[in-house]
Short mmCIF file of C-alpha atoms and ligand atoms in Angstrom, two decimals:
data_model
loop_
_atom_site.label_atom_id
_atom_site.label_comp_id
_atom_site.label_asym_id
_atom_site.label_seq_id
_atom_site.Cartn_x
_atom_site.Cartn_y
_atom_site.Cartn_z
CA UNK A 267 97.08 -3.79 -70.46
CA UNK A 268 99.53 -5.52 -68.11
CA UNK A 269 102.95 -3.87 -68.22
CA UNK A 270 105.41 -6.19 -70.01
CA UNK A 271 108.19 -6.65 -67.48
CA UNK A 272 110.44 -9.65 -66.93
CA UNK A 273 110.13 -12.08 -64.03
CA UNK A 274 113.40 -10.66 -62.66
CA UNK A 275 112.08 -7.08 -62.66
CA UNK A 276 108.81 -8.22 -61.07
CA UNK A 277 110.69 -10.03 -58.30
CA UNK A 278 113.06 -7.10 -57.69
CA UNK A 279 110.04 -4.81 -57.38
CA UNK A 280 108.46 -7.27 -54.93
CA UNK A 281 111.75 -7.24 -53.01
CA UNK A 282 112.40 -3.50 -53.12
CA UNK A 283 109.01 -1.81 -53.19
CA UNK A 284 106.89 -4.23 -51.21
CA UNK A 285 109.61 -5.60 -48.98
CA UNK A 286 107.83 -8.81 -49.66
CA UNK A 287 110.63 -11.13 -50.51
CA UNK A 288 114.26 -11.24 -49.40
CA UNK A 289 117.07 -11.53 -51.92
CA UNK A 290 117.56 -15.25 -51.20
CA UNK A 291 113.93 -16.03 -52.03
CA UNK A 292 114.11 -13.97 -55.22
CA UNK A 293 117.19 -15.94 -56.30
CA UNK A 294 115.47 -19.24 -55.47
CA UNK A 295 112.44 -18.39 -57.60
CA UNK A 296 114.64 -17.32 -60.51
CA UNK A 297 116.57 -20.61 -60.34
CA UNK A 298 113.32 -22.61 -60.29
CA UNK A 299 112.06 -20.59 -63.28
CA UNK A 300 115.26 -21.33 -65.20
CA UNK A 301 114.92 -25.05 -64.38
CA UNK A 302 111.34 -24.96 -65.69
CA UNK A 303 112.56 -23.43 -68.96
CA UNK A 304 114.98 -26.36 -69.24
CA UNK A 305 112.17 -28.85 -68.54
CA UNK A 306 110.00 -27.13 -71.16
CA UNK A 307 112.72 -27.80 -73.76
CA UNK A 308 112.61 -31.54 -72.97
CA UNK A 309 108.79 -31.64 -72.84
CA UNK A 310 108.51 -29.88 -76.19
CA UNK A 311 110.84 -32.37 -77.91
CA UNK A 312 108.29 -35.17 -77.51
CA UNK A 313 109.11 -38.21 -79.61
CA UNK A 314 112.08 -36.38 -81.15
CA UNK A 315 113.89 -36.38 -77.86
CA UNK A 316 113.61 -40.01 -76.74
CA UNK A 317 111.87 -38.72 -73.59
CA UNK A 318 108.46 -40.36 -73.96
CA UNK A 319 107.34 -43.57 -72.36
CA UNK A 320 108.11 -45.13 -69.01
CA UNK A 321 111.42 -45.28 -67.19
CA UNK A 322 110.86 -48.86 -66.02
CA UNK A 323 110.73 -47.82 -62.35
CA UNK A 324 108.14 -46.80 -59.74
CA UNK A 325 108.13 -43.79 -57.39
CA UNK A 326 107.37 -43.78 -53.68
CA UNK A 327 103.68 -43.53 -54.56
CA UNK A 328 103.92 -46.86 -56.37
CA UNK A 329 103.27 -45.07 -59.66
CA UNK A 330 105.13 -46.00 -62.85
CA UNK A 331 107.66 -43.23 -63.53
CA UNK A 332 107.79 -41.66 -66.97
CA UNK A 333 111.20 -40.81 -68.40
CA UNK A 334 110.24 -37.14 -68.20
CA UNK A 335 109.33 -37.46 -64.50
CA UNK A 336 112.93 -38.42 -63.79
CA UNK A 337 114.43 -35.87 -66.18
CA UNK A 338 112.39 -33.06 -64.61
CA UNK A 339 113.34 -34.17 -61.11
CA UNK A 340 117.05 -34.23 -61.97
CA UNK A 341 116.88 -30.81 -63.62
CA UNK A 342 115.33 -29.28 -60.49
CA UNK A 343 117.83 -30.94 -58.15
CA UNK A 344 120.88 -29.96 -60.24
CA UNK A 345 119.67 -26.38 -60.71
CA UNK A 346 118.95 -25.76 -57.04
CA UNK A 347 121.56 -27.66 -55.00
CA UNK A 348 124.56 -25.29 -55.39
CA UNK A 349 123.01 -21.82 -55.06
CA UNK A 350 123.26 -21.49 -51.27
CA UNK A 351 119.59 -20.54 -50.83
CA UNK A 352 118.30 -24.02 -49.89
CA UNK A 353 118.76 -26.41 -46.99
CA UNK A 354 116.99 -29.31 -48.71
CA UNK A 355 114.48 -30.40 -51.33
CA UNK A 356 111.58 -32.87 -51.38
CA UNK A 357 109.94 -34.34 -54.46
CA UNK A 358 107.09 -36.62 -55.41
CA UNK A 359 109.73 -38.68 -57.25
CA UNK A 360 112.04 -39.21 -54.24
CA UNK A 361 111.31 -41.36 -51.15
CA UNK A 362 113.25 -39.14 -48.76
CA UNK A 363 114.39 -35.52 -48.73
CA UNK A 364 117.48 -34.39 -50.64
CA UNK A 365 119.74 -32.43 -48.27
CA UNK A 366 122.06 -29.95 -49.99
CA UNK A 367 125.50 -31.65 -50.15
CA UNK A 368 128.06 -30.36 -47.65
CA UNK A 369 130.25 -29.07 -50.52
CA UNK A 370 127.66 -26.32 -51.04
CA UNK A 371 126.51 -23.60 -48.59
CA UNK A 372 123.15 -24.26 -46.91
CA UNK A 373 120.39 -21.67 -47.07
CA UNK A 374 117.22 -21.08 -45.06
CA UNK A 375 114.65 -22.34 -47.57
CA UNK A 376 113.10 -25.72 -48.26
CA UNK A 377 111.92 -26.46 -51.81
CA UNK A 378 109.22 -29.03 -52.53
CA UNK A 379 108.02 -30.03 -55.97
CA UNK A 380 106.03 -32.35 -58.14
CA UNK A 381 108.48 -32.17 -61.03
CA UNK A 382 106.00 -33.20 -63.68
CA UNK A 383 102.36 -33.29 -62.63
CA UNK A 384 99.88 -35.00 -64.92
CA UNK A 385 102.59 -37.14 -66.47
CA UNK A 386 100.04 -39.69 -67.70
CA UNK A 387 99.27 -36.99 -70.31
CA UNK A 388 102.83 -36.75 -71.64
CA UNK A 389 102.54 -39.49 -74.26
CA UNK A 390 99.25 -38.12 -75.60
CA UNK A 391 100.47 -34.51 -75.88
CA UNK A 392 98.14 -32.99 -73.28
CA UNK A 393 99.35 -30.11 -71.06
CA UNK A 394 101.39 -31.01 -67.97
CA UNK A 395 103.24 -28.95 -65.38
CA UNK A 396 105.76 -28.52 -62.59
CA UNK A 397 104.36 -27.57 -59.17
CA UNK A 398 106.60 -26.03 -56.48
CA UNK A 399 106.29 -24.84 -52.91
CA UNK A 400 108.80 -22.93 -50.76
CA UNK A 401 108.98 -23.17 -46.96
CA UNK A 402 111.38 -21.57 -44.52
CA UNK A 403 113.58 -23.88 -42.42
CA UNK A 404 112.29 -22.86 -39.00
CA UNK A 405 114.54 -25.19 -36.97
CA UNK A 406 117.89 -23.36 -36.78
CA UNK A 407 119.87 -26.40 -35.70
CA UNK A 408 122.48 -27.50 -38.24
CA UNK A 409 121.29 -30.30 -40.44
CA UNK A 410 117.89 -30.91 -41.91
CA UNK A 411 115.36 -33.76 -41.80
CA UNK A 412 111.97 -34.61 -43.27
CA UNK A 413 110.40 -33.21 -40.09
CA UNK A 414 111.48 -29.70 -41.19
CA UNK A 415 109.08 -30.01 -44.13
CA UNK A 416 106.05 -30.92 -41.99
CA UNK A 417 104.66 -27.37 -41.83
CA UNK A 418 101.10 -26.24 -42.58
CA UNK A 419 100.64 -24.70 -46.02
CA UNK A 420 99.88 -21.28 -44.51
CA UNK A 421 103.60 -21.06 -43.69
CA UNK A 422 104.66 -21.18 -47.36
CA UNK A 423 106.95 -18.33 -48.43
CA UNK A 424 106.09 -18.82 -52.11
CA UNK A 425 104.31 -21.26 -54.42
CA UNK A 426 103.70 -21.68 -58.10
CA UNK A 427 103.65 -23.85 -61.15
CA UNK A 428 104.98 -23.93 -64.66
CA UNK A 429 102.40 -25.03 -67.22
CA UNK A 430 103.77 -26.70 -70.37
CA UNK A 431 100.83 -26.05 -72.66
CA UNK A 432 100.20 -24.12 -75.89
CA UNK A 433 102.11 -21.42 -74.02
CA UNK A 434 104.71 -22.14 -71.35
CA UNK A 435 103.53 -20.12 -68.34
CA UNK A 436 104.91 -19.56 -64.87
CA UNK A 437 102.24 -18.73 -62.25
CA UNK A 438 103.53 -17.47 -58.92
CA UNK A 439 102.58 -16.07 -55.55
CA UNK A 440 104.90 -14.75 -52.84
CA UNK A 441 101.95 -13.85 -50.64
CA UNK A 442 101.09 -10.62 -52.44
CA UNK A 443 98.55 -11.83 -55.02
CA UNK A 444 99.05 -14.05 -58.07
CA UNK A 445 101.07 -13.12 -61.14
CA UNK A 446 101.35 -14.96 -64.47
CA UNK A 447 104.34 -14.93 -66.81
CA UNK A 448 104.47 -16.22 -70.38
CA UNK A 449 107.73 -17.60 -71.78
CA UNK A 450 108.95 -15.42 -74.63
CA UNK A 451 110.91 -18.02 -76.57
CA UNK A 452 112.64 -15.35 -78.69
CA UNK A 453 114.06 -13.62 -75.59
CA UNK A 454 114.22 -16.85 -73.59
CA UNK A 455 112.63 -15.15 -70.57
CA UNK A 456 109.35 -15.17 -68.69
CA UNK A 457 107.38 -11.92 -69.28
CA UNK A 458 104.59 -10.67 -66.99
CA UNK A 459 101.22 -11.17 -68.74
CA UNK A 460 98.72 -11.12 -65.82
CA UNK A 461 98.93 -9.73 -62.29
CA UNK A 462 96.44 -9.49 -59.41
CA UNK A 463 94.67 -12.58 -60.78
CA UNK A 464 91.20 -13.06 -59.26
CA UNK A 465 89.05 -16.22 -59.20
CA UNK A 466 85.33 -15.38 -59.66
CA UNK A 467 83.44 -16.29 -56.47
CA UNK A 468 80.74 -18.12 -58.47
CA UNK A 469 81.02 -20.57 -61.35
CA UNK A 470 79.07 -22.93 -63.57
CA UNK A 471 81.97 -25.27 -64.29
CA UNK A 472 83.12 -28.21 -62.18
CA UNK A 473 86.15 -30.49 -62.54
CA UNK A 474 86.06 -34.04 -61.19
CA UNK A 475 86.78 -37.56 -62.44
CA UNK A 476 83.17 -38.78 -62.82
CA UNK A 477 84.29 -42.40 -63.29
CA UNK A 478 84.81 -42.53 -59.51
CA UNK A 479 81.21 -41.50 -58.76
CA UNK A 480 80.13 -44.85 -57.27
CA UNK A 481 82.98 -44.57 -54.73
CA UNK A 482 82.12 -41.12 -53.33
CA UNK A 483 80.44 -40.42 -50.02
CA UNK A 484 77.02 -38.77 -49.66
CA UNK A 485 78.00 -35.05 -49.68
CA UNK A 486 79.77 -35.46 -53.02
CA UNK A 487 76.80 -37.33 -54.50
CA UNK A 488 74.57 -34.48 -53.31
CA UNK A 489 76.74 -31.69 -54.71
CA UNK A 490 77.49 -33.27 -58.11
CA UNK A 491 73.89 -34.50 -58.40
CA UNK A 492 72.65 -30.92 -58.01
CA UNK A 493 75.14 -29.70 -60.64
CA UNK A 494 73.91 -32.39 -63.06
CA UNK A 495 70.24 -31.50 -62.34
CA UNK A 496 71.07 -28.10 -63.84
CA UNK A 497 68.53 -25.31 -64.23
CA UNK A 498 65.57 -27.59 -63.34
CA UNK A 499 67.21 -28.61 -60.07
CA UNK A 500 67.88 -26.84 -56.75
CA UNK A 501 70.81 -24.86 -58.19
CA UNK A 502 68.62 -23.24 -60.83
CA UNK A 503 71.50 -23.08 -63.30
CA UNK A 504 73.25 -25.42 -65.72
CA UNK A 505 76.82 -26.58 -65.15
CA UNK A 506 79.60 -27.53 -67.56
CA UNK A 507 82.30 -30.10 -66.74
CA UNK A 508 86.02 -30.27 -67.51
CA UNK A 509 88.55 -32.92 -66.39
CA UNK A 510 92.02 -32.81 -67.92
CA UNK A 511 93.61 -35.22 -65.39
CA UNK A 512 96.43 -32.70 -64.99
CA UNK A 513 95.92 -30.67 -61.82
CA UNK A 514 98.14 -27.83 -63.08
CA UNK A 515 95.98 -27.41 -66.18
CA UNK A 516 92.65 -27.66 -64.34
CA UNK A 517 93.81 -25.17 -61.68
CA UNK A 518 95.13 -22.79 -64.35
CA UNK A 519 91.71 -22.76 -66.03
CA UNK A 520 90.11 -22.00 -62.66
CA UNK A 521 92.53 -19.11 -62.03
CA UNK A 522 91.70 -17.77 -65.49
CA UNK A 523 87.89 -18.13 -65.49
CA UNK A 524 86.67 -19.68 -62.25
CA UNK A 525 85.48 -23.20 -61.49
CA UNK A 526 85.69 -25.83 -58.80
CA UNK A 527 88.22 -28.70 -58.80
CA UNK A 528 87.51 -31.75 -56.66
CA UNK A 529 89.45 -34.91 -55.92
CA UNK A 530 87.46 -36.16 -52.90
CA UNK A 531 87.97 -39.09 -50.57
CA UNK A 532 86.51 -42.26 -51.98
CA UNK A 533 85.88 -45.70 -50.57
CA UNK A 534 88.28 -47.55 -52.88
CA UNK A 535 90.96 -47.14 -50.22
CA UNK A 536 89.13 -45.90 -47.08
CA UNK A 537 92.36 -45.37 -45.14
CA UNK A 538 93.62 -42.93 -47.76
CA UNK A 539 92.22 -39.40 -47.29
CA UNK A 540 92.55 -38.65 -51.02
CA UNK A 541 94.72 -39.15 -54.08
CA UNK A 542 96.59 -35.84 -54.23
CA UNK A 543 99.65 -35.00 -52.12
CA UNK A 544 99.36 -32.36 -49.45
CA UNK A 545 102.85 -30.85 -49.37
CA UNK A 546 103.71 -30.44 -53.06
CA UNK A 547 100.35 -30.44 -54.85
CA UNK A 548 97.48 -29.33 -52.60
CA UNK A 549 99.37 -26.74 -50.51
CA UNK A 550 100.99 -24.78 -53.37
CA UNK A 551 97.77 -24.83 -55.41
CA UNK A 552 95.77 -23.77 -52.33
CA UNK A 553 98.16 -20.85 -51.73
CA UNK A 554 97.64 -19.65 -55.31
CA UNK A 555 93.87 -20.11 -55.20
CA UNK A 556 93.51 -18.30 -51.84
CA UNK A 557 95.80 -15.47 -52.98
CA UNK A 558 93.46 -15.07 -55.98
CA UNK A 559 90.36 -14.85 -53.73
CA UNK A 560 89.30 -18.49 -54.00
CA UNK A 561 89.02 -21.15 -51.29
CA UNK A 562 90.54 -24.60 -50.72
CA UNK A 563 89.45 -27.29 -48.26
CA UNK A 564 89.68 -31.04 -47.86
CA UNK A 565 85.88 -31.05 -47.77
CA UNK A 566 85.84 -30.04 -44.12
CA UNK A 567 88.89 -27.96 -43.17
CA UNK A 568 91.04 -25.30 -44.84
CA UNK A 569 93.86 -27.25 -46.52
CA UNK A 570 96.50 -24.68 -45.63
CA UNK A 571 95.69 -25.07 -41.92
CA UNK A 572 96.44 -28.82 -41.93
CA UNK A 573 99.68 -29.85 -40.20
CA UNK A 574 101.26 -32.72 -42.17
CA UNK A 575 102.49 -35.84 -40.37
CA UNK A 576 104.44 -37.33 -43.26
CA UNK A 577 106.27 -36.09 -46.36
CA UNK A 578 104.08 -37.82 -48.98
CA UNK A 579 100.81 -37.42 -47.11
CA UNK A 580 97.69 -37.39 -49.28
CA UNK A 581 94.61 -35.21 -48.91
CA UNK A 582 91.15 -34.74 -50.40
CA UNK A 583 90.96 -31.50 -52.41
CA UNK A 584 88.05 -29.12 -53.08
CA UNK A 585 89.33 -25.81 -54.44
CA UNK A 586 88.34 -22.89 -56.65
CA UNK A 587 85.46 -20.41 -56.72
CA UNK A 588 84.80 -19.47 -53.10
CA UNK A 589 81.01 -19.85 -53.00
CA UNK A 590 81.09 -23.33 -54.55
CA UNK A 591 83.88 -24.56 -52.27
CA UNK A 592 81.93 -23.27 -49.28
CA UNK A 593 78.81 -25.12 -50.50
CA UNK A 594 80.66 -28.46 -50.85
CA UNK A 595 82.26 -27.94 -47.43
CA UNK A 596 78.86 -27.11 -45.87
CA UNK A 597 77.39 -30.33 -47.31
CA UNK A 598 80.22 -32.35 -45.72
CA UNK A 599 79.77 -30.66 -42.33
CA UNK A 600 75.96 -31.10 -42.46
CA UNK A 601 76.49 -34.79 -43.29
CA UNK A 602 78.84 -35.21 -40.32
CA UNK A 603 76.27 -33.71 -37.95
CA UNK A 604 73.39 -35.88 -39.23
P1 P6P B 782 92.86 -39.45 -62.26
C1 P6P B 782 97.92 -36.55 -62.11
O1 P6P B 782 98.34 -37.89 -61.98
C2 P6P B 782 97.21 -36.17 -60.82
O2 P6P B 782 98.08 -36.29 -59.73
C3 P6P B 782 96.65 -34.74 -60.93
O3 P6P B 782 97.44 -33.93 -61.71
C4 P6P B 782 95.28 -34.98 -61.56
O4 P6P B 782 94.35 -33.98 -61.21
C5 P6P B 782 94.87 -36.34 -61.00
O5 P6P B 782 96.08 -37.01 -60.63
C6 P6P B 782 94.15 -37.16 -62.06
O6 P6P B 782 93.74 -38.35 -61.42
O7 P6P B 782 92.46 -40.45 -61.19
O8 P6P B 782 91.69 -38.72 -62.84
O9 P6P B 782 93.80 -39.99 -63.31
#
């Protein structure tokens, strides 16, 4: 039975006993958690809160913004700009970075987020989430620019997500394993409900958008074809499929019971390496998955070893149960050699 302690107590223990996180990082994570509780209130209102539907604008990705996308983004900005622990923020919903205004003290951390991932699910009441990643500002010069954010994912100080589902859950790593917290609405606080989360190395469950199958390259056709051949095929076992079209929810399932999540390159837009964003989707999810014993590549290379060249860079994603990710990656590397 996991001991029922609060997020604050967990973080103080990480700070005091493991020397794992400095005070400033603990404060940052607590502020993000409070912002997520505020977002959960808006998400849970649904049609009663005039927060459904589109905002009549597009984000830097050219995607139609939902009202809740903008609300969640504003909540995270307002919660984090004054605390003194951040130098700047970057978001899927903002073209450029948001430097902490001069009226507030600047800190050493950089916060990146997808304020509401899976927002196409909002209007149909399917789980969505907030994804966040924390980097250190390594350039000590005064001032901050987008270049400060272009660090490989292995340099993250912390990463996590808040899942707005049947339960509101915060899932977090500070580099010392993965812990899960469930929002106790009576107390209004996140309570530890899982720690030392482990992803099984094998799985019989894959997550991919099958409607894109005709656009994939050969290694993906090979891997998914073998899964679909089931017990009579080369894998000798049957596979199940899930696709919720909300990365937070698919990754949460994988952390809870294993699986492999794939959003591969496809030929619809050959110049685009993938659909998902490297800095505030793939990197934080890869940190969590690796900390739980899983693996995460772009089909060829470890995602957290990639050095970004632009803030909203996209990447192909293959993550989850280690042995399956290694198989998909091996198929890509064999294909390249052929
Ligand atoms: P598709 C949501 O828009 C998202 O960024 C991820 O959360 C999700 O895994 C993916 O895109 C779904 O993409 O093409 O299946 O709608």
